[in-house]
Coordinates of C-alpha atoms in Angstrom, one line a residue:
M1447 CA 0.0 7.3 24.2
K1448 CA 3.5 5.9 25.6
N1449 CA 2.0 6.7 28.7
I1450 CA -0.1 3.2 28.0
F1451 CA 2.4 0.9 27.0
K1452 CA 4.4 1.6 30.7
Y1453 CA 1.4 1.3 32.6
I1454 CA 1.6 -2.4 30.0
I1455 CA 4.9 -3.1 31.0
I1456 CA 4.3 -2.7 34.7
G1457 CA 1.3 -3.8 34.7
G1458 CA 2.1 -6.3 33.1
I1459 CA 4.5 -7.8 35.9
C1460 CA 2.0 -7.2 38.6
L1461 CA -0.2 -9.5 36.1
G1462 CA 1.9 -12.5 35.6
M1463 CA 2.5 -12.0 39.5
A1464 CA -0.7 -11.7 40.9
S1465 CA -1.9 -15.0 38.4
C1466 CA -0.2 -17.6 41.2
E1467 CA -0.8 -16.5 44.3
K1468 CA 2.1 -18.4 46.0
D1469 CA 5.2 -16.4 44.0
F1470 CA 2.9 -13.1 43.8
I1471 CA 3.5 -13.7 48.4
D1472 CA 7.3 -15.4 48.2
L1473 CA 8.7 -12.2 45.9
E1474 CA 11.7 -10.9 47.5
P1475 CA 11.1 -6.9 50.4
T1476 CA 12.8 -4.7 47.8
G1477 CA 10.9 -5.8 45.0
S1478 CA 7.6 -7.4 47.1
F1479 CA 3.3 -6.8 45.9
Q1480 CA 2.8 -8.8 48.7
D1481 CA -0.9 -7.5 50.4
N1482 CA 0.5 -5.5 53.6
V1483 CA 3.8 -3.7 51.2
Y1484 CA 1.7 -3.3 48.3
F1485 CA -1.8 -1.5 47.2
K1486 CA -1.5 1.2 49.5
T1487 CA -1.6 4.1 47.3
P1488 CA -2.6 5.3 43.9
S1489 CA -0.6 4.1 42.2
D1490 CA -0.8 0.5 43.5
F1491 CA -3.4 0.2 42.4
K1492 CA -2.6 2.0 38.9
A1493 CA -0.2 -0.1 37.5
F1494 CA -2.1 -3.6 38.7
S1495 CA -4.9 -2.4 36.4
A1496 CA -2.7 -1.8 33.8
G1497 CA -2.2 -5.4 33.9
L1498 CA -5.7 -6.0 33.0
Y1499 CA -5.1 -4.7 29.3
G1500 CA -2.8 -8.2 28.0
Q1501 CA -6.1 -9.0 28.8
L1502 CA -7.6 -7.4 25.1
Q1503 CA -7.9 -9.4 22.1
G1504 CA -5.0 -8.7 20.4
W1505 CA -3.4 -8.6 16.4
S1506 CA -4.2 -12.4 16.2
F1507 CA -5.0 -14.2 13.0
G1508 CA -7.1 -17.2 15.2
N1509 CA -9.6 -13.1 15.3
M1510 CA -9.8 -12.8 11.9
D1511 CA -13.0 -14.8 11.3
N1512 CA -11.2 -17.3 9.4
N1513 CA -13.6 -20.6 8.2
T1514 CA -16.3 -19.3 8.9
D1515 CA -19.1 -19.1 5.5
L1516 CA -17.0 -16.0 5.0
S1517 CA -14.1 -17.0 4.4
A1518 CA -12.7 -19.2 2.3
N1519 CA -9.8 -20.0 3.0
I1520 CA -8.6 -23.7 4.9
K1521 CA -6.2 -22.5 7.6
G1522 CA -6.5 -24.0 10.1
E1523 CA -7.3 -21.3 13.2
N1524 CA -10.6 -21.7 14.2
S1525 CA -11.3 -25.2 11.8
D1526 CA -12.8 -27.3 15.1
L1527 CA -15.7 -24.9 14.8
G1528 CA -15.8 -24.2 11.2
H1529 CA -15.8 -27.5 10.0
G1530 CA -17.5 -28.8 13.0
T1531 CA -14.7 -31.2 14.8
I1532 CA -14.5 -29.6 18.1
D1533 CA -12.1 -31.1 20.8
V1534 CA -13.0 -31.8 24.5
N1535 CA -10.1 -30.9 25.2
S1536 CA -10.4 -27.9 23.7
S1537 CA -9.2 -25.0 26.2
G1538 CA -9.7 -21.2 25.7
W1539 CA -10.8 -21.8 29.8
K1540 CA -7.5 -21.9 32.3
N1541 CA -6.8 -18.0 31.0
Q1542 CA -10.4 -16.2 30.9
Y1543 CA -10.7 -17.4 34.9
E1544 CA -6.6 -16.1 35.1
G1545 CA -8.1 -13.2 34.2
V1546 CA -11.6 -13.4 36.4
R1547 CA -8.8 -14.0 39.5
S1548 CA -6.4 -11.1 38.6
C1549 CA -9.4 -8.0 38.6
N1550 CA -10.4 -10.3 42.4
I1551 CA -7.3 -9.6 43.4
L1552 CA -7.6 -6.2 43.1
L1553 CA -11.5 -5.6 43.8
S1554 CA -11.3 -7.0 47.0
R1555 CA -7.6 -5.0 48.2
S1556 CA -9.8 -1.8 47.3
D1557 CA -12.5 -2.5 49.9
F1558 CA -9.0 -2.1 52.8
Y1559 CA -8.3 0.9 50.9
T1560 CA -7.9 3.4 53.1
G1561 CA -5.4 5.7 51.2
D1562 CA -5.1 9.6 50.4
G1563 CA -6.5 10.0 46.5
D1564 CA -9.3 8.3 43.9
I1565 CA -8.4 4.6 42.9
S1566 CA -11.7 4.4 41.8
T1567 CA -10.6 4.6 38.1
Y1568 CA -8.9 1.8 38.9
V1569 CA -11.6 -0.6 40.8
G1570 CA -13.9 -0.2 37.3
E1571 CA -11.1 -1.1 35.3
A1572 CA -11.1 -4.3 37.7
Y1573 CA -15.0 -4.9 37.0
F1574 CA -14.5 -3.7 33.2
F1575 CA -12.1 -7.0 32.5
R1576 CA -13.8 -9.8 35.3
A1577 CA -16.9 -8.7 33.3
Y1578 CA -14.6 -9.3 30.0
N1579 CA -13.8 -12.3 31.0
Y1580 CA -16.7 -13.6 32.0
F1581 CA -18.4 -12.9 29.4
N1582 CA -15.6 -14.6 27.1
L1583 CA -16.8 -17.8 28.7
L1584 CA -20.4 -17.9 28.5
K1585 CA -19.5 -17.6 24.6
S1586 CA -17.7 -20.1 25.3
F1587 CA -19.2 -23.0 27.2
G1588 CA -22.7 -20.8 28.1
G1589 CA -23.1 -20.6 32.6
V1590 CA -20.1 -21.5 34.5
P1591 CA -19.0 -20.9 38.5
I1592 CA -18.8 -18.4 39.7
I1593 CA -16.0 -16.6 40.9
T1594 CA -16.0 -12.9 43.1
T1595 CA -13.7 -13.3 45.5
V1596 CA -9.8 -13.9 45.6
L1597 CA -9.8 -18.3 46.6
D1598 CA -6.7 -20.2 47.7
V1599 CA -6.6 -24.3 47.3
N1600 CA -9.0 -25.1 50.8
S1601 CA -11.1 -22.9 48.4
P1602 CA -14.5 -24.8 48.5
E1603 CA -15.5 -22.7 45.3
L1604 CA -12.9 -24.8 43.4
Y1605 CA -15.0 -28.1 44.2
G1606 CA -18.6 -26.0 43.4
P1607 CA -21.2 -26.7 40.8
R1608 CA -21.3 -24.3 37.1
N1609 CA -24.3 -21.5 37.7
S1610 CA -26.4 -20.6 35.2
R1611 CA -25.2 -18.8 31.7
Y1612 CA -28.3 -16.5 33.5
E1613 CA -26.6 -15.5 36.9
V1614 CA -23.3 -15.3 35.1
V1615 CA -25.3 -12.7 32.7
N1616 CA -25.4 -11.2 35.7
L1617 CA -22.9 -11.0 37.4
I1618 CA -21.3 -9.5 34.1
L1619 CA -24.6 -6.4 33.4
E1620 CA -24.0 -6.1 37.6
D1621 CA -20.1 -5.5 36.1
L1622 CA -20.5 -3.1 33.7
D1623 CA -23.2 -1.5 35.9
K1624 CA -20.0 -0.6 38.2
A1625 CA -17.7 0.0 35.8
I1626 CA -19.8 2.3 33.5
S1627 CA -20.4 4.7 36.9
R1628 CA -16.7 4.4 37.4
L1629 CA -14.6 5.0 34.0
P1630 CA -13.7 8.2 32.7
I1631 CA -15.4 10.0 29.7
E1632 CA -13.5 9.2 26.4
Q1633 CA -13.1 13.0 26.2
N1634 CA -11.4 13.3 29.8
I1635 CA -8.5 11.2 28.6
A1636 CA -5.3 11.8 28.0
S1637 CA -3.9 11.9 24.6
N1638 CA -0.9 10.2 26.2
D1639 CA -3.3 7.6 28.1
K1640 CA -5.3 6.4 24.7
G1641 CA -6.8 3.0 24.9
K1642 CA -7.6 2.9 28.3
I1643 CA -10.9 2.1 29.1
S1644 CA -14.2 4.1 29.1
K1645 CA -17.2 5.2 29.8
W1646 CA -18.5 5.2 26.4
A1647 CA -16.2 1.9 25.5
A1648 CA -18.0 0.4 28.8
M1649 CA -21.6 0.5 27.2
A1650 CA -20.5 -0.1 24.4
F1651 CA -19.4 -3.7 25.3
K1652 CA -23.2 -3.9 27.9
A1653 CA -25.2 -3.6 25.0
Q1654 CA -23.0 -6.0 23.2
V1655 CA -23.2 -8.3 25.5
E1656 CA -27.4 -7.5 26.0
L1657 CA -27.9 -7.7 23.0
Y1658 CA -25.3 -11.6 21.9
E1659 CA -28.2 -12.3 24.8
A1660 CA -31.7 -11.9 23.9
T1661 CA -30.6 -12.5 20.1
W1662 CA -30.0 -15.6 21.7
E1663 CA -32.6 -16.1 23.8
K1664 CA -34.5 -15.6 21.1
Y1665 CA -32.9 -17.9 18.3
N1666 CA -31.6 -20.7 20.6
G1667 CA -33.8 -21.2 23.5
Q1668 CA -32.6 -23.1 26.7
D1669 CA -32.5 -26.5 25.0
L1670 CA -28.1 -26.1 25.7
D1671 CA -28.4 -25.2 29.1
G1672 CA -29.3 -28.7 29.4
D1673 CA -30.7 -30.1 33.4
G1674 CA -28.5 -28.5 35.3
V1675 CA -28.4 -31.7 37.2
T1676 CA -27.5 -33.9 35.0
V1677 CA -25.8 -31.7 32.3
G1678 CA -25.1 -28.1 31.6
G1679 CA -25.5 -25.2 33.9
G1680 CA -29.2 -25.6 34.1
T1681 CA -31.8 -22.5 34.0
A1682 CA -31.2 -20.5 37.2
A1683 CA -32.4 -17.1 37.2
Y1684 CA -34.1 -17.2 33.6
D1685 CA -36.6 -14.2 33.2
A1686 CA -37.8 -14.1 29.7
S1687 CA -38.6 -10.2 29.9
N1688 CA -35.1 -9.7 30.2
R1689 CA -35.1 -10.6 26.4
D1690 CA -37.0 -6.6 25.4
K1691 CA -34.8 -5.1 28.4
Y1692 CA -31.6 -6.1 27.3
L1693 CA -33.2 -5.1 23.8
A1694 CA -34.4 -1.7 25.8
D1695 CA -30.6 -0.9 27.4
V1696 CA -28.8 -1.9 25.0
I1697 CA -30.6 1.1 22.1
A1698 CA -30.8 3.5 25.4
S1699 CA -26.7 2.3 25.2
C1700 CA -25.9 3.5 21.4
E1701 CA -27.9 6.6 21.9
E1702 CA -26.5 7.7 23.9
I1703 CA -23.2 7.2 22.7
M1704 CA -23.7 8.1 18.6
N1705 CA -24.6 12.1 20.8
N1706 CA -22.5 12.6 23.6
G1707 CA -19.4 9.6 22.8
G1708 CA -17.0 12.7 20.5
Y1709 CA -16.3 9.7 18.5
E1710 CA -17.2 9.3 14.2
L1711 CA -16.4 7.3 11.6
W1712 CA -13.2 7.8 9.7
N1713 CA -13.5 8.8 6.5
K1714 CA -11.1 10.8 4.2
D1715 CA -12.8 10.2 1.0
S1716 CA -12.9 14.1 0.1
D1717 CA -9.0 13.8 0.1
A1718 CA -9.0 12.7 -3.3
T1719 CA -4.6 11.3 -1.9
M1720 CA -6.7 9.1 -0.4
G1721 CA -8.3 7.3 -3.4
N1722 CA -12.0 6.7 -1.8
K1723 CA -9.6 3.4 0.5
S1724 CA -10.9 5.2 3.9
M1725 CA -12.3 1.4 4.6
W1726 CA -8.5 0.1 3.9
Y1727 CA -6.3 2.8 5.8
L1728 CA -8.7 2.5 9.4
F1729 CA -7.3 -0.6 9.5
N1730 CA -3.9 -0.3 9.1
L1731 CA -3.5 3.9 10.9
E1732 CA 0.4 4.4 12.5
D1733 CA 2.1 7.1 11.7
S1734 CA 1.8 9.5 9.0
G1735 CA 3.5 7.4 6.8
S1736 CA 1.1 4.0 6.8
N1737 CA -1.3 6.6 4.3
P1738 CA -1.0 8.8 0.7
G1739 CA -2.4 11.6 3.1
G1740 CA -0.4 12.4 5.9
Y1741 CA -2.9 11.0 9.1
D1742 CA -2.4 9.1 12.0
K1743 CA -3.8 7.5 14.6
S1744 CA -4.6 10.3 16.8
T1745 CA -7.3 11.6 13.4
N1746 CA -9.2 7.9 14.1
K1747 CA -12.3 9.4 16.4
E1748 CA -13.4 5.8 15.2
F1749 CA -12.5 3.5 17.2
I1750 CA -13.9 3.1 20.6
L1751 CA -12.0 0.0 22.6
Y1752 CA -9.0 -1.1 21.2
S1753 CA -5.9 -2.9 21.5
V1754 CA -3.7 0.0 21.5
Y1755 CA -0.2 -1.2 19.5
D1756 CA 2.7 1.3 18.1
F1757 CA 5.8 0.8 16.1
V1758 CA 8.7 1.8 18.5
Y1759 CA 7.0 0.5 22.2
R1760 CA 3.7 -2.7 21.5
K1761 CA 4.8 -4.3 17.5
S1762 CA 2.3 -6.9 16.2
N1763 CA 5.1 -9.1 16.2
I1764 CA 2.9 -11.4 13.7
N1765 CA 2.6 -11.3 9.8
I1766 CA 0.5 -9.7 9.2
T1767 CA 0.2 -8.2 6.1
W1768 CA 1.8 -12.1 4.5
T1769 CA -0.2 -12.9 5.9
V1770 CA -3.6 -11.9 5.6
G1771 CA -3.4 -12.4 1.5
Q1772 CA -3.8 -16.1 2.3
H1773 CA -6.9 -15.8 4.1
F1774 CA -9.4 -15.9 0.7
P1775 CA -12.7 -14.9 1.6
S1776 CA -15.3 -16.5 -0.2
R1777 CA -17.8 -16.7 -3.2
K1778 CA -21.2 -16.2 -0.1
F1779 CA -19.2 -12.9 0.9
V1780 CA -18.4 -11.8 -2.1
D1781 CA -22.1 -11.5 -3.3
M1782 CA -23.7 -9.5 0.1
P1783 CA -22.0 -6.3 -0.8
V1784 CA -25.0 -4.1 -2.4
C1785 CA -25.1 -1.4 -6.0
T1786 CA -24.7 1.1 -5.9
D1787 CA -27.7 1.2 -5.9
G1788 CA -28.1 0.1 -2.3
L1789 CA -29.5 -3.5 -4.3
P1790 CA -28.4 -6.2 -3.6
A1791 CA -26.7 -7.9 -6.6
D1792 CA -29.2 -11.0 -6.4
K1793 CA -32.5 -7.2 -7.0
S1794 CA -29.8 -4.9 -8.7
P1795 CA -30.6 -3.9 -12.9
L1796 CA -26.3 -2.2 -11.9
F1797 CA -24.5 -6.1 -11.2
Q1798 CA -22.6 -6.7 -13.9
G1799 CA -22.0 -10.7 -14.4
Y1800 CA -19.1 -12.3 -13.9
H1801 CA -18.7 -12.9 -17.2
A1802 CA -14.5 -11.0 -16.7
A1803 CA -13.2 -11.0 -13.4
S1804 CA -13.5 -7.2 -12.8
D1805 CA -17.6 -7.9 -14.0
E1806 CA -18.3 -8.5 -10.1
F1807 CA -16.7 -5.4 -8.6
K1808 CA -18.3 -3.1 -10.8
N1809 CA -21.4 0.0 -9.4
R1810 CA -20.5 -2.0 -6.5
D1811 CA -20.2 -1.5 -2.2
L1812 CA -16.7 0.0 -2.1
R1813 CA -16.2 -1.9 1.8
L1814 CA -15.6 -5.0 -1.1
L1815 CA -13.8 -3.1 -3.4
N1816 CA -10.9 -2.1 0.1
Y1817 CA -11.9 -5.5 1.5
L1818 CA -10.7 -7.2 -0.9
Y1819 CA -8.5 -5.4 -3.7
A1820 CA -7.6 -1.8 -2.5
S1821 CA -4.1 -2.5 -2.9
N1822 CA -2.2 -6.0 -4.5
T1823 CA 0.1 -6.1 -1.3
V1824 CA 3.0 -6.8 -3.1
T1825 CA 2.7 -3.9 -6.0
G1826 CA 0.3 -1.7 -5.2
V1827 CA -1.9 -2.3 -7.5
P1828 CA -5.0 -3.6 -7.9
T1829 CA -5.3 -7.5 -9.5
L1830 CA -7.8 -9.4 -10.1
E1831 CA -6.6 -11.7 -12.3
F1832 CA -8.3 -15.3 -11.7
G1833 CA -6.2 -17.2 -8.5
T1834 CA -3.1 -13.9 -8.3
L1835 CA -4.6 -12.6 -4.6
G1836 CA -5.6 -15.8 -3.5
F1837 CA -6.5 -19.5 -3.7
S1838 CA -11.2 -19.2 -3.8
G1839 CA -9.7 -16.4 -6.8
Y1840 CA -10.2 -13.3 -5.0
S1841 CA -8.3 -12.1 -2.3
N1842 CA -8.5 -10.5 1.0
S1843 CA -6.9 -6.4 1.7
K1844 CA -7.7 -6.4 5.0
Y1845 CA -5.5 -5.4 7.4
A1846 CA -2.4 -5.2 5.1
V1847 CA -0.2 -2.5 5.7
Y1848 CA 0.6 0.5 2.8
G1849 CA 3.7 0.6 1.4
Y1850 CA 4.8 -3.3 3.0
G1851 CA 7.5 -4.3 2.6
T1852 CA 9.2 -1.1 2.0
R1853 CA 8.4 0.8 5.1
R1854 CA 6.2 -1.5 7.1
L1855 CA 7.9 -5.5 7.1
D1856 CA 6.0 -8.6 8.2
N1857 CA 5.8 -9.1 12.5
T1858 CA 6.6 -4.6 12.3
E1859 CA 2.5 -3.2 11.5
S1860 CA 2.1 -0.9 14.4
A1861 CA -2.2 -0.4 13.7
N1862 CA -4.5 -0.6 17.2
W1863 CA -6.6 -3.6 16.8
S1864 CA -10.2 -2.9 17.2
I1865 CA -12.9 -4.3 19.8
I1866 CA -16.2 -1.9 19.2
R1867 CA -16.4 1.1 16.7
L1868 CA -18.1 3.4 16.2
A1869 CA -19.6 1.6 13.3
E1870 CA -20.4 -1.2 15.6
V1871 CA -22.3 0.9 17.7
Y1872 CA -24.8 1.8 14.5
L1873 CA -25.3 -1.8 13.5
M1874 CA -26.1 -2.3 16.9
Y1875 CA -28.7 -0.6 17.8
A1876 CA -30.3 -0.6 13.8
E1877 CA -30.8 -4.7 15.0
A1878 CA -32.0 -3.7 18.7
I1879 CA -34.2 -1.8 17.0
Y1880 CA -35.5 -3.9 15.0
E1881 CA -35.4 -7.6 16.6
L1882 CA -37.0 -5.5 19.5
N1883 CA -40.5 -3.5 17.6
G1884 CA -40.5 -6.0 14.4
S1885 CA -40.0 -2.2 13.2
I1886 CA -37.2 0.7 12.3
T1887 CA -38.5 4.1 10.6
D1888 CA -36.2 5.8 8.1
A1889 CA -34.8 8.4 10.7
Q1890 CA -33.7 6.0 12.3
L1891 CA -31.9 3.7 9.7
N1892 CA -30.4 6.7 8.8
A1893 CA -29.5 7.7 12.2
S1894 CA -27.2 5.0 12.4
I1895 CA -26.8 2.5 9.0
N1896 CA -27.4 4.6 6.5
K1897 CA -23.8 6.4 7.6
L1898 CA -22.1 3.5 7.0
R1899 CA -23.8 3.8 3.5
D1900 CA -22.6 6.9 3.0
R1901 CA -19.0 6.1 3.8
A1902 CA -19.5 2.7 1.7
G1903 CA -20.5 5.3 -1.6
V1904 CA -24.1 2.9 -2.2
A1905 CA -27.8 4.6 -1.5
H1906 CA -29.4 4.3 1.6
L1907 CA -31.6 1.4 3.0
T1908 CA -35.0 2.5 3.2
N1909 CA -38.0 0.7 4.1
A1910 CA -39.9 1.8 0.7
L1911 CA -36.2 -0.2 -0.7
V1912 CA -37.4 -3.1 0.8
T1913 CA -41.0 -2.8 0.7
A1914 CA -41.1 -1.5 -3.6
N1915 CA -37.6 -5.2 -3.5
G1916 CA -39.4 -6.9 -1.7
L1917 CA -36.3 -7.4 0.8
N1918 CA -36.3 -8.3 4.1
M1919 CA -35.4 -5.9 6.6
K1920 CA -34.1 -8.2 9.3
E1921 CA -32.3 -10.0 6.1
E1922 CA -30.2 -6.3 5.2
I1923 CA -29.2 -5.2 8.4
R1924 CA -27.8 -8.5 9.5
R1925 CA -26.0 -7.7 6.0
E1926 CA -25.3 -5.9 7.0
R1927 CA -23.5 -6.2 10.3
A1928 CA -21.7 -9.0 8.1
V1929 CA -20.1 -7.1 5.4
E1930 CA -18.4 -3.7 7.4
L1931 CA -17.8 -6.0 10.6
Y1932 CA -15.6 -8.0 7.8
R1933 CA -12.8 -10.1 10.1
E1934 CA -13.5 -8.8 12.5
G1935 CA -13.9 -11.6 15.1
K1936 CA -17.7 -11.2 15.1
R1937 CA -18.9 -13.7 11.9
F1938 CA -19.0 -16.9 14.7
D1939 CA -20.9 -15.2 16.9
D1940 CA -22.9 -14.2 14.9
L1941 CA -24.0 -17.2 13.2
K1942 CA -24.3 -18.6 17.0
R1943 CA -26.9 -16.1 18.6
W1944 CA -29.1 -15.8 14.8
G1945 CA -29.9 -20.1 16.2
I1946 CA -28.0 -20.8 12.0
L1947 CA -24.8 -21.9 13.4
E1948 CA -24.9 -24.9 11.0
E1949 CA -26.8 -24.4 7.6
S1950 CA -24.0 -21.2 7.6
L1951 CA -21.4 -23.2 7.8
N1952 CA -22.0 -26.8 6.5
P1953 CA -22.0 -26.5 2.3
S1954 CA -19.2 -26.1 1.2
R1955 CA -16.9 -22.7 1.0
L1956 CA -16.7 -21.4 -3.1
G1957 CA -14.9 -19.3 -4.6
R1958 CA -14.1 -17.3 -8.5
V1959 CA -17.7 -18.3 -10.4
V1960 CA -15.9 -20.0 -13.4
G1961 CA -18.9 -20.6 -15.7
D1962 CA -20.0 -23.7 -18.7
A1963 CA -20.8 -23.6 -22.0
S1964 CA -23.1 -21.8 -21.3
Y1965 CA -21.8 -19.1 -19.3
I1966 CA -18.3 -19.1 -20.2
T1967 CA -16.0 -16.7 -17.9
S1968 CA -12.9 -15.1 -19.4
Y1969 CA -10.5 -14.0 -16.3
K1970 CA -8.6 -10.8 -17.1
D1971 CA -5.9 -8.8 -15.8
V1972 CA -6.5 -5.5 -15.4
N1973 CA -4.8 -4.6 -19.0
G1974 CA -7.8 -6.5 -20.1
N1975 CA -4.9 -9.6 -21.3
A1976 CA -5.9 -12.4 -21.1
T1977 CA -5.6 -15.4 -19.0
S1978 CA -5.8 -19.3 -18.6
S1979 CA -3.9 -18.9 -14.4
Y1980 CA -7.8 -20.6 -13.4
K1981 CA -5.7 -24.4 -13.5
P1982 CA -9.3 -26.5 -12.8
Q1983 CA -6.9 -29.5 -12.0
S1984 CA -5.5 -27.6 -9.3
Y1985 CA -8.9 -27.7 -7.2
V1986 CA -9.0 -31.0 -5.4
F1987 CA -13.2 -30.4 -4.6
G1988 CA -13.4 -29.4 -8.5
E1989 CA -16.7 -27.2 -8.9
E1990 CA -20.1 -26.5 -7.4
A1991 CA -23.8 -25.9 -8.9
V1992 CA -24.7 -22.6 -7.6
A1993 CA -27.3 -19.9 -6.7
T1994 CA -25.3 -16.8 -7.8
P1995 CA -27.2 -13.2 -8.7
A1996 CA -26.6 -14.4 -12.2
G1997 CA -28.6 -18.0 -12.0
V1998 CA -27.0 -21.2 -10.2
L1999 CA -23.4 -21.1 -12.2
K2000 CA -20.2 -23.3 -11.4
C2001 CA -18.0 -21.6 -8.8
V2002 CA -14.6 -23.4 -7.2
V2003 CA -14.9 -25.2 -4.7
I2004 CA -12.3 -24.7 -2.3
D2005 CA -13.4 -26.3 1.1
S2006 CA -16.0 -29.3 0.6
K2007 CA -18.8 -29.5 2.6
N2008 CA -18.5 -33.1 3.0
N2009 CA -15.4 -31.2 5.3
H2010 CA -17.6 -29.8 7.6
S2011 CA -20.4 -30.8 10.2
V2012 CA -21.2 -29.1 12.3
V2013 CA -24.5 -30.3 14.6
R2014 CA -26.6 -27.5 17.3
K2015 CA -24.1 -29.0 20.8
H2016 CA -20.9 -27.0 18.7
Y2017 CA -23.3 -23.6 19.6
L2018 CA -21.2 -24.4 22.4
Y2019 CA -18.1 -25.7 23.8
P2020 CA -16.9 -28.9 25.8
I2021 CA -16.3 -28.6 29.5
P2022 CA -12.4 -29.2 29.2
T2023 CA -12.4 -32.9 30.1
S2024 CA -9.1 -32.1 32.4
Q2025 CA -11.1 -29.4 34.3
I2026 CA -14.5 -32.5 35.5
R2027 CA -11.8 -34.1 36.4
L2028 CA -10.1 -31.9 38.4
N2029 CA -14.1 -31.5 39.4
S2030 CA -16.9 -33.8 39.2
K2031 CA -20.1 -31.5 39.5
L2032 CA -18.8 -28.9 37.1
L2033 CA -21.6 -31.1 35.1
Q2034 CA -20.7 -31.4 30.6
N2035 CA -22.6 -28.9 27.5
P2036 CA -25.7 -30.9 26.0
G2037 CA -24.7 -33.5 23.1
Y2038 CA -20.8 -33.8 24.6
N2039 CA -21.0 -37.2 27.2

């Protein structure tokens, strides 16, 4: 593992220099990275490519799905999209293109490499990261200018028009194919280099891209593309047949990863000391002291693409544990996990309702308990008293560390950040099969989603279960994705690609059921003592009657629907006005003119 931090430090210097060619060239000879003296040996390419890893998503509260429909808190992260208040000066553009430029530098120099030694892995990494940056641009803006060479201030490409989203997708997939053909399999990456991009990671990322694009095209059509003449990036290179091709490729890629990648779900629940909390400890896994079972990061074979952190070499440097406790789950999320019989709460006879604070957690999916109440981050004791752990009446435990305040303090947490893990591969596989065929077999469910349900301690999802209970298989697959990947930075993308952003984000974000005279709620602490911690006057938006698994009941309102104005245009961000001023050929996205 130490090697990866050495590469990040050395490569980070290279990357910083690469972002500005003038600075890159004007270095003194003793420290020069000029093209005529650099990129001569494999170690030069290795050091430079290592700097690209700083582009990976890492620890940031903005990556935790705040202000989605599953998040009741009203903290600032993602409030622009979550509330429909996107500013036309929103950014993200500049950083992604700086990343593209760094990749282009390495790729351009590889064309002239004549030295001894293989550089194919480092070239593969550059292709991967260029695709990674363009996918982020695609999700934010749709079609954007494609730049594959190293530009200077006189390059005409600086003042060119946008490419269509379909041309951008084609580039991303071409780059990922080039990366896949050059990168090593996970099994051949040395232990000190874990965290480097593998062939399987590139394949998993390609599956993510193809599933995103296939479902985007299926559920959103082309109205957000614009005509490319007066607005938007246009529809050049659109091919309706690509949608099914992408879905078939997702299935094939996921099958190869599942069968040959050597990954496995991290499930230590057979160890009595772990208390059925694998899905809590997985996300704060550090050294052997990070859980009562003594498991460290070397035991984690579930993460496929991730950012590497370390208590000595690279701490998170953000106050993870304290802050995630203030990231309040919504009523909608708490109702989502199924009961132990595999049925949704509104269909299951095992659901106990809301009369007492602990009732709704009885006979439920272990992920619900692990993500919300695995441990009180202060006392280490689960607590269900209203308001004690969160303003919504719920609290978030996911990402909070074991031994907070003694073993680990704020800003020193150093678990790895998962970008794609095996669980998501299972979910992509199942979703792609259903989207392609309109059906999925029980055997395919057993090879994917039901492995997650086994870890969650709930009965399998089967076609018979769906038919007998009037369920919708597509919605059940989506339910599994929402529950499993809670707060992993996927929810906004999912709502957009499924075409349900407005209907999901515009309703009020609600907290606990508080009932009324017809449905009495009596909140108690873990010792069974009555508590009056719910104080209606503390909630400025009052209460709202909504459908719950126990019927239409009053719930406390955390973020009123009156604050939400999400509309169709918000599926894409506006092109920053600063960029349009620099290049008049950049047409704005539909709805922002």
